[in-house]
Amino acid sequence: SVSTPYKFDGDSLFDALKTVSDSLNNAWWSYDMSVYPFRLNITTKPSGVACELRSGRNLASLTKTIDKSTMYTRFYPIGKDDMHISGNYVSRNENLYGEISKVEVKQSLETEGELIEWANERLDKHAQPSVTVTADGMELAEATGVTLDKLTLGRICRIPLPEFSTTIEERIVELEYRVKIHAPEVVQITMGNQQEDI
């Protein structure tokens, strides 16, 4: 529903595409490489939960990788001239994962409000482990009751982490087809909660 004129003089294709996506809020690129010419679509990033795994449902194909190496639950932000916030730190998920501390300095921040905002942004990314899950598409569809054609890139799936007594939300970040034209149901689905790392 949006039509905007763009003009690109000597820009790379990547720069041209980035200009389009940067002009929209919450933009999400999707693609279809099974056709020629290839299709590239820009849509709104899906926000609703598409499927949910249950702790009691065992999927033979499910593999889960949990990486806590970049995680912290307590963040001590320090600003210009060694400025601290009252209370010294911002915390999140300590009751789930324990106290994991991190101290960082950002000289460009001059107010307590800026420090708190920065701390919350950092905890948004780091207050839970990086979890990557892969599963066979048909098996995942049967276990969740969601049809395979609705398990598309960007859709959100809730994944239980019984080892931490919690559930996290992951986005589908990769669909790996063996032969998409002849066997579109044979697909491995990869999900991740830290998309920028995948």
mmCIF file of C-alpha atoms in Angstrom, residues 65-196:
data_model
loop_
_atom_site.group_PDB
_atom_site.id
_atom_site.type_symbol
_atom_site.label_atom_id
_atom_site.label_comp_id
_atom_site.label_asym_id
_atom_site.label_seq_id
_atom_site.Cartn_x
_atom_site.Cartn_y
_atom_site.Cartn_z
ATOM 1 C CA THR A 65 22.219 -25.626 21.086
ATOM 2 C CA ILE A 66 22.446 -23.380 24.140
ATOM 3 C CA ASP A 67 25.274 -20.844 24.323
ATOM 4 C CA LYS A 68 25.678 -18.773 27.488
ATOM 5 C CA SER A 69 29.073 -17.312 26.540
ATOM 6 C CA THR A 70 27.756 -13.830 25.671
ATOM 7 C CA MET A 71 25.023 -13.689 28.278
ATOM 8 C CA TYR A 72 24.714 -11.556 31.397
ATOM 9 C CA THR A 73 21.820 -10.818 33.737
ATOM 10 C CA ARG A 74 23.269 -7.867 35.661
ATOM 11 C CA PHE A 75 24.658 -4.878 33.763
ATOM 12 C CA TYR A 76 26.709 -2.065 35.293
ATOM 13 C CA PRO A 77 26.601 0.903 32.866
ATOM 14 C CA ILE A 78 29.227 3.628 33.274
ATOM 15 C CA GLY A 79 28.979 6.925 31.419
ATOM 16 C CA LYS A 80 31.010 10.078 30.932
ATOM 17 C CA ASP A 81 33.401 11.009 33.745
ATOM 18 C CA ASP A 82 32.797 7.671 35.528
ATOM 19 C CA MET A 83 29.078 8.422 36.010
ATOM 20 C CA HIS A 84 26.996 5.581 37.531
ATOM 21 C CA ILE A 85 23.263 5.129 37.955
ATOM 22 C CA SER A 86 21.641 5.006 41.380
ATOM 23 C CA GLY A 87 21.771 1.401 42.507
ATOM 24 C CA ASN A 88 24.765 0.906 40.176
ATOM 25 C CA TYR A 89 23.185 -1.763 37.942
ATOM 26 C CA VAL A 90 20.146 -2.939 35.965
ATOM 27 C CA SER A 91 19.228 -6.630 36.115
ATOM 28 C CA ARG A 92 16.979 -9.063 34.296
ATOM 29 C CA ASN A 93 16.321 -12.831 34.559
ATOM 30 C CA GLU A 94 18.605 -13.331 37.567
ATOM 31 C CA ASN A 95 16.019 -15.657 39.119
ATOM 32 C CA LEU A 96 16.208 -17.899 36.018
ATOM 33 C CA TYR A 97 19.891 -17.916 35.116
ATOM 34 C CA GLY A 98 21.640 -16.630 38.229
ATOM 35 C CA GLU A 99 23.813 -13.550 38.596
ATOM 36 C CA ILE A 100 26.104 -12.999 35.610
ATOM 37 C CA SER A 101 27.641 -9.531 35.695
ATOM 38 C CA LYS A 102 29.007 -7.270 32.989
ATOM 39 C CA VAL A 103 30.525 -3.779 33.240
ATOM 40 C CA GLU A 104 30.776 -1.469 30.222
ATOM 41 C CA VAL A 105 31.743 2.159 29.735
ATOM 42 C CA LYS A 106 30.214 4.477 27.143
ATOM 43 C CA GLN A 107 31.711 7.958 27.324
ATOM 44 C CA SER A 108 29.046 9.501 25.063
ATOM 45 C CA LEU A 109 26.301 9.005 27.684
ATOM 46 C CA GLU A 110 25.897 11.959 30.012
ATOM 47 C CA THR A 111 22.631 11.383 31.921
ATOM 48 C CA GLU A 112 21.286 8.647 34.166
ATOM 49 C CA GLY A 113 18.297 8.201 31.828
ATOM 50 C CA GLU A 114 20.618 7.532 28.870
ATOM 51 C CA LEU A 115 22.570 4.988 30.924
ATOM 52 C CA ILE A 116 19.408 3.141 31.988
ATOM 53 C CA GLU A 117 18.101 3.063 28.413
ATOM 54 C CA TRP A 118 21.435 1.696 27.177
ATOM 55 C CA ALA A 119 21.493 -0.926 29.955
ATOM 56 C CA ASN A 120 17.996 -2.121 29.008
ATOM 57 C CA GLU A 121 18.972 -2.342 25.317
ATOM 58 C CA ARG A 122 21.992 -4.464 26.249
ATOM 59 C CA LEU A 123 19.913 -6.748 28.480
ATOM 60 C CA ASP A 124 17.300 -7.158 25.719
ATOM 61 C CA LYS A 125 20.012 -8.948 23.739
ATOM 62 C CA HIS A 126 22.057 -10.601 26.460
ATOM 63 C CA ALA A 127 19.802 -11.492 29.417
ATOM 64 C CA GLN A 128 19.042 -14.953 28.079
ATOM 65 C CA PRO A 129 21.263 -17.559 26.446
ATOM 66 C CA SER A 130 21.573 -17.798 22.687
ATOM 67 C CA VAL A 131 19.427 -20.807 21.760
ATOM 68 C CA THR A 132 19.363 -22.357 18.293
ATOM 69 C CA VAL A 133 16.861 -25.128 17.540
ATOM 70 C CA THR A 134 16.589 -27.261 14.403
ATOM 71 C CA ALA A 135 13.858 -29.760 13.604
ATOM 72 C CA ASP A 136 12.319 -31.650 10.704
ATOM 73 C CA GLY A 137 9.508 -29.534 9.266
ATOM 74 C CA MET A 138 6.859 -32.271 9.090
ATOM 75 C CA GLU A 139 7.648 -33.485 12.584
ATOM 76 C CA LEU A 140 7.481 -29.923 13.930
ATOM 77 C CA ALA A 141 4.148 -29.355 12.175
ATOM 78 C CA GLU A 142 2.690 -32.557 13.661
ATOM 79 C CA ALA A 143 3.977 -31.756 17.157
ATOM 80 C CA THR A 144 2.595 -28.209 17.154
ATOM 81 C CA GLY A 145 -0.579 -28.710 15.108
ATOM 82 C CA VAL A 146 0.452 -25.944 12.694
ATOM 83 C CA THR A 147 0.490 -26.680 8.969
ATOM 84 C CA LEU A 148 3.913 -26.697 7.331
ATOM 85 C CA ASP A 149 3.074 -23.858 4.931
ATOM 86 C CA LYS A 150 2.552 -21.542 7.918
ATOM 87 C CA LEU A 151 6.040 -22.218 9.284
ATOM 88 C CA THR A 152 7.711 -19.547 7.157
ATOM 89 C CA LEU A 153 10.757 -17.343 7.663
ATOM 90 C CA GLY A 154 10.342 -14.868 10.475
ATOM 91 C CA ARG A 155 7.456 -16.642 12.192
ATOM 92 C CA ILE A 156 7.722 -17.008 15.968
ATOM 93 C CA CYS A 157 7.696 -20.331 17.815
ATOM 94 C CA ARG A 158 7.693 -20.781 21.593
ATOM 95 C CA ILE A 159 10.304 -23.276 22.751
ATOM 96 C CA PRO A 160 10.394 -24.764 26.280
ATOM 97 C CA LEU A 161 13.714 -24.756 28.134
ATOM 98 C CA PRO A 162 13.046 -27.257 30.931
ATOM 99 C CA GLU A 163 16.665 -26.960 32.088
ATOM 100 C CA PHE A 164 15.876 -23.361 33.100
ATOM 101 C CA SER A 165 12.155 -23.842 33.884
ATOM 102 C CA THR A 166 11.152 -21.252 31.299
ATOM 103 C CA THR A 167 9.953 -20.831 27.708
ATOM 104 C CA ILE A 168 11.533 -18.543 25.114
ATOM 105 C CA GLU A 169 10.340 -17.143 21.800
ATOM 106 C CA GLU A 170 12.370 -17.912 18.691
ATOM 107 C CA ARG A 171 12.090 -16.806 15.072
ATOM 108 C CA ILE A 172 12.390 -19.163 12.141
ATOM 109 C CA VAL A 173 15.640 -18.020 10.536
ATOM 110 C CA GLU A 174 16.307 -20.740 7.958
ATOM 111 C CA LEU A 175 14.361 -23.246 5.864
ATOM 112 C CA GLU A 176 16.627 -25.853 4.294
ATOM 113 C CA TYR A 177 14.900 -27.842 1.549
ATOM 114 C CA ARG A 178 16.344 -31.020 0.080
ATOM 115 C CA VAL A 179 14.363 -30.731 -3.176
ATOM 116 C CA LYS A 180 11.872 -27.887 -2.931
ATOM 117 C CA ILE A 181 10.043 -28.481 -6.238
ATOM 118 C CA HIS A 182 9.465 -32.248 -5.909
ATOM 119 C CA ALA A 183 9.391 -32.600 -2.127
ATOM 120 C CA PRO A 184 8.520 -29.282 -0.439
ATOM 121 C CA GLU A 185 7.544 -31.142 2.719
ATOM 122 C CA VAL A 186 11.139 -32.308 3.249
ATOM 123 C CA VAL A 187 12.534 -29.276 5.020
ATOM 124 C CA GLN A 188 14.689 -28.656 8.050
ATOM 125 C CA ILE A 189 13.664 -25.630 10.106
ATOM 126 C CA THR A 190 16.154 -23.600 12.141
ATOM 127 C CA MET A 191 14.988 -21.194 14.826
ATOM 128 C CA GLY A 192 16.945 -18.738 16.937
ATOM 129 C CA ASN A 193 16.326 -16.143 19.630
ATOM 130 C CA GLN A 194 19.435 -14.111 18.750
ATOM 131 C CA GLN A 195 18.871 -13.569 15.033
ATOM 132 C CA GLU A 196 21.823 -11.249 14.507
#
